[in-house]
XYZ file of C-alpha atoms in Angstrom:
292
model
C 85.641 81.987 180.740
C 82.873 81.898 178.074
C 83.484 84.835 176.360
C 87.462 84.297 176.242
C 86.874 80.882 175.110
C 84.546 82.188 172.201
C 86.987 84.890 171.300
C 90.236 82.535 170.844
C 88.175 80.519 168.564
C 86.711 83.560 166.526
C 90.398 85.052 166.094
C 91.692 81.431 165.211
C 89.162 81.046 162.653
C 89.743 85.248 161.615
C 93.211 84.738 161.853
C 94.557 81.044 160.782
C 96.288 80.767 157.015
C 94.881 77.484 157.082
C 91.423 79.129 156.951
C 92.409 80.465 153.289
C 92.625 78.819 149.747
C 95.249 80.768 147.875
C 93.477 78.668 144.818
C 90.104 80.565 144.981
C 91.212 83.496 147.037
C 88.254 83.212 149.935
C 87.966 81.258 153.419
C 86.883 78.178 153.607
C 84.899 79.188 156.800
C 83.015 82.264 157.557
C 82.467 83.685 161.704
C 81.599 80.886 163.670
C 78.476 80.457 166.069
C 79.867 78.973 169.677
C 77.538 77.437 172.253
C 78.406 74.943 175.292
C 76.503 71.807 176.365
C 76.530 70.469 180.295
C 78.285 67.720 179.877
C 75.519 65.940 182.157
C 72.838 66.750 179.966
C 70.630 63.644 179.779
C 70.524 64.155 176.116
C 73.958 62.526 176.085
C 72.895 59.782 178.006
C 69.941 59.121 175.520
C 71.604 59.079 172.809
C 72.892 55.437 173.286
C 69.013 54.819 172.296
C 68.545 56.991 169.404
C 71.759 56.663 168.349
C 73.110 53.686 168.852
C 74.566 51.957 172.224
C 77.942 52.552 171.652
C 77.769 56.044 171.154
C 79.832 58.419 173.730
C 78.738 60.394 176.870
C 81.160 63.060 177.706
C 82.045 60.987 180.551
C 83.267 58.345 178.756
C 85.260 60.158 176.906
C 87.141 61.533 179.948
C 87.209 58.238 180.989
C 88.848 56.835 177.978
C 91.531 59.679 177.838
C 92.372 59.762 181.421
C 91.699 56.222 182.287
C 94.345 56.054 185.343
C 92.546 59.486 186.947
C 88.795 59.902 188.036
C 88.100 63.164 186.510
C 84.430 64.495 185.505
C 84.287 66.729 182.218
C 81.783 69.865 183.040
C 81.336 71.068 179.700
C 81.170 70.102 175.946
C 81.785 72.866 173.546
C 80.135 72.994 170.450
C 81.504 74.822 167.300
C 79.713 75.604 163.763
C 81.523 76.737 160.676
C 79.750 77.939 158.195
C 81.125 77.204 154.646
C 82.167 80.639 152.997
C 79.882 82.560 150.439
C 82.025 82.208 147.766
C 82.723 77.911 148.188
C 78.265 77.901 148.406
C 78.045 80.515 145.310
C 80.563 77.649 143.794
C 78.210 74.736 144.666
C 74.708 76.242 143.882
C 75.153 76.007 139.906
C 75.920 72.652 140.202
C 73.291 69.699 139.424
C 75.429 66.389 139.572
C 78.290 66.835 141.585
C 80.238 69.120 143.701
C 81.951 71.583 142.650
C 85.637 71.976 142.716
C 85.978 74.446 145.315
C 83.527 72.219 147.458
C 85.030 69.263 147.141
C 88.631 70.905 148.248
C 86.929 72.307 151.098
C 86.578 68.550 152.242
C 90.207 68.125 152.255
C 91.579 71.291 153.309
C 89.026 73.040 155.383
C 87.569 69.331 156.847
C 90.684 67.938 157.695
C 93.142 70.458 158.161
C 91.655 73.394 159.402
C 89.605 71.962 161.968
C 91.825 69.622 163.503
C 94.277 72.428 163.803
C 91.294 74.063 165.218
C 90.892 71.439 167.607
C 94.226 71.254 168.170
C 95.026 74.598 169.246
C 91.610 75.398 171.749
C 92.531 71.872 173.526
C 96.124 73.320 173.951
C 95.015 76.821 174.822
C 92.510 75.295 177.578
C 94.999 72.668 178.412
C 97.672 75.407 179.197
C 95.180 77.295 181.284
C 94.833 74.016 183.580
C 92.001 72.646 182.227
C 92.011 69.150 180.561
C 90.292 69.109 177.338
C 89.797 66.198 175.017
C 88.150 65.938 171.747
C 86.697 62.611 170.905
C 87.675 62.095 167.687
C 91.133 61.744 168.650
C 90.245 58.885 171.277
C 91.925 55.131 169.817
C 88.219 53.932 170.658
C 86.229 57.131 167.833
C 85.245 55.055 164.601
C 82.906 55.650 161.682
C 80.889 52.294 160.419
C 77.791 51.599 158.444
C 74.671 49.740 159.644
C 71.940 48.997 158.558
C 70.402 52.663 158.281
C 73.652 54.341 157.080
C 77.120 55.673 158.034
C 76.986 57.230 161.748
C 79.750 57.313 164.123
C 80.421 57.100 168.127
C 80.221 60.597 168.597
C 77.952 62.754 166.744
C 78.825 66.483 166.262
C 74.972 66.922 165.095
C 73.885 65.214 167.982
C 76.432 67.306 170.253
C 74.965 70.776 168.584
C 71.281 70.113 169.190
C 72.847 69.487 172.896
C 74.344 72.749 172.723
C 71.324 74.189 171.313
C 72.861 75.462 167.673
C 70.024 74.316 165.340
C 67.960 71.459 164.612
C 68.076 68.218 161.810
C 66.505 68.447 158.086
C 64.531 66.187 156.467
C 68.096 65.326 155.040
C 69.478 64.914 157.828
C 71.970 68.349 157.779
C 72.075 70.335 160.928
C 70.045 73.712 160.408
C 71.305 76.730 162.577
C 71.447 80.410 162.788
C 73.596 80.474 159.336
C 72.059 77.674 157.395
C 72.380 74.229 157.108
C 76.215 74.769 154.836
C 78.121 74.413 157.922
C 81.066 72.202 159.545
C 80.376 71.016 162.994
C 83.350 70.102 165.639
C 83.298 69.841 169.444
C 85.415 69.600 172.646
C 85.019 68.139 175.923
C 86.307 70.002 178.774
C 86.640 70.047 182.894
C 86.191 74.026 182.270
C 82.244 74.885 184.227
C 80.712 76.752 181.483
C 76.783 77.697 181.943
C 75.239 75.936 179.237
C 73.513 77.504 176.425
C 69.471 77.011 176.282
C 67.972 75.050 173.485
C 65.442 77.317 171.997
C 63.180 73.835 171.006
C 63.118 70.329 171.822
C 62.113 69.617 168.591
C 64.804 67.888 166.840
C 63.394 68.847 163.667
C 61.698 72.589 164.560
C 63.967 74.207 161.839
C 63.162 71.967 158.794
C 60.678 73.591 156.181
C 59.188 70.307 155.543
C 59.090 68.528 158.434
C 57.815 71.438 160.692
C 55.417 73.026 157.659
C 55.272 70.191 155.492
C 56.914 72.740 152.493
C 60.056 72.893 150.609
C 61.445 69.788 149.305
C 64.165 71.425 148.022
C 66.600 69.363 148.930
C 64.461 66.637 147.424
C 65.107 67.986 144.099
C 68.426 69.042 144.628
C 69.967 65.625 145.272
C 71.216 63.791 142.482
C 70.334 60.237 142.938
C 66.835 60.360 144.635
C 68.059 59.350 148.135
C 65.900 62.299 150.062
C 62.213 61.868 149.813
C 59.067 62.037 151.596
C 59.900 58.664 153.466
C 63.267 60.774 154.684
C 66.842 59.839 153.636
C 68.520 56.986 152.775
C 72.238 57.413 153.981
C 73.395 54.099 152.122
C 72.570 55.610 148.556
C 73.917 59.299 150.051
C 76.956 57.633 151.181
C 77.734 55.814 147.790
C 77.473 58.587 145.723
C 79.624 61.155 148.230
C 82.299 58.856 149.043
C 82.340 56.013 146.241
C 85.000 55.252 143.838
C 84.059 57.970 141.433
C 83.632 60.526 143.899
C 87.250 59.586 145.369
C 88.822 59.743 141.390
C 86.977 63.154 141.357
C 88.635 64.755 144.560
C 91.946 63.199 143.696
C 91.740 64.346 140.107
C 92.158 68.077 141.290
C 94.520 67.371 144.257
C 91.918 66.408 147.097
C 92.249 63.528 149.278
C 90.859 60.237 147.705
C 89.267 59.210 150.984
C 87.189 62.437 151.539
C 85.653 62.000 148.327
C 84.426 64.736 146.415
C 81.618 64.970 149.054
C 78.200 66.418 147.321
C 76.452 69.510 149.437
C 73.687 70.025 146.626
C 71.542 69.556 148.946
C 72.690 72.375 151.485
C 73.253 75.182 148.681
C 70.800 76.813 146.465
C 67.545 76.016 149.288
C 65.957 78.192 151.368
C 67.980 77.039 154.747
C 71.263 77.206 152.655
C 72.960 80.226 154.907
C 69.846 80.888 157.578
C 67.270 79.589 159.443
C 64.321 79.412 157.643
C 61.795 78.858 159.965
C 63.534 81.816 162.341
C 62.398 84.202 159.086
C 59.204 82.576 159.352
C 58.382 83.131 163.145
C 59.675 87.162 162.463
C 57.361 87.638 160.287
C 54.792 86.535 161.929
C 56.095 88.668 165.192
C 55.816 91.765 162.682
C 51.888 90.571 161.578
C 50.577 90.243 165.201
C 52.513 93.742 166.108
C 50.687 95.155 163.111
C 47.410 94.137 164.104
């Protein structure tokens, strides 16, 4: 069931017109990576600590959609998208804010792509007898702000590093096997699905900087200072990607005002923009020990 699940959602994502901007002629998504998470992985359970309390465990989710049945969720599927070559080429030139193809990609690749994404693989599992749910269509999902920054009840960075995809950058981006330039999304399903291995349980073993203390640059790449040595402050982020002149931006060329105009300078145009840096690291040093 693995391998069909991973094929419908590489020939949705191959295949979908939604996955196309007639505007700029290129995908807004490249080939996906697919992985799968038990959904009893203590990781999920932990997260109400690192996270924060209210944050979801697969089971609560199935608990929340199918309140009147006592049904256990095996598996949590984890999805990354990486942002097209053409979209990054777009956004790597750029010093204050995103370009236009970038900030469309928030509107039409972000919203409607992936929840038809979403949409579809719950109906194609659903049809197949297996009840899938994704959380950010549960009454109870919500974004907020606390005192650190913007986070939400269910984390599709969080739910990757489950899964085993990548690791977290000094800014906070996910890292994995194509870069940090990527979409994440997730499912919850009853389907039993061996799950993936995490290759570290470092949550930060991909990061440059926080694994080789070099880089930083995504420090410099950031507009308004908010990712520095100390790490990143979300509130300052936050303002500048979604704040009133970010929303005049994306509606000025037909985005949606509440996606904002986003930012991403800080995932193009650095070394973990479309790989994993410290994966071309540990290769080379494979090919040095052979040599010796």
């Amino acid at each position: 069931m693995k391998e069909i699940i991973k094929a419908e959602i590489f020939r949705y994502v191959r295949e979908n017109e939604n996955n196309y901007s007639n505007k700029f002629q290129a995908p807004y998504f490249d080939e996906p990576l697919v992985q799968f998470a038990s959904a009893t992985d203590e990781l999920f359970s932990q997260y109400k600590e690192f996270i924060a309390p209210e944050h979801l465990t697969p089971q609560e989710v199935f608990d929340i959609a199918y309140e009147a049945e006592a049904i256990s969720p095996k598996t949590v599927i984890s999805i990354v998208l990486p942002v097209s070559e053409i979209i990054r080429q777009s956004n790597r030139i750029q010093k204050e804010w995103a370009s236009d193809e970038w900030t469309l990609l928030r509107t039409f690749g972000d919203d409607f792509f992936i929840d038809g994404l979403n949409d579809h693989l719950s109906r194609f599992l659903n049809n197949k007898g297996y009840k899938t749910v994704n959380p950010i269509n549960l009454k109870v999902f919500k974004k907020y702000i606390n005192e650190k920054g913007p986070l939400s009840n269910w984390s599709q960075r969080h739910v990757a590093f489950a899964a085993g995809l990548g690791t977290f950058s000094i800014n906070d981006g996910f890292i994995t096997e194509k870069g940090i330039a990527v979409r994440l999304t997730s499912l919850v399903t009853e389907v039993l699905i061996e799950p993936d291995k995490r290759k570290t349980e470092s949550h930060t073993a991909n990061c440059l900087y926080l694994s080789k203390g070099t880089c930083k640059a995504c420090f410099k790449r950031c507009p308004v200072g908010a990712i520095t040595e100390k790490g990143h402050d979300k509130i300052v982020c936050a303002q500048r990607c979604y704040g009133e002149e970010s929303q005049s931006r994306a509606k000025a060329i037909g985005g949606n005002p509440k996606a904002g105009s986003g930012c991403g300078l800080c995932q193009t145009n650095i070394p973990c923009e479309f790989s994993n840096p410290m994966g071309m690291i540990k290769s080379k040093d494979g090919c040095n020990e052979e040599a010796n």
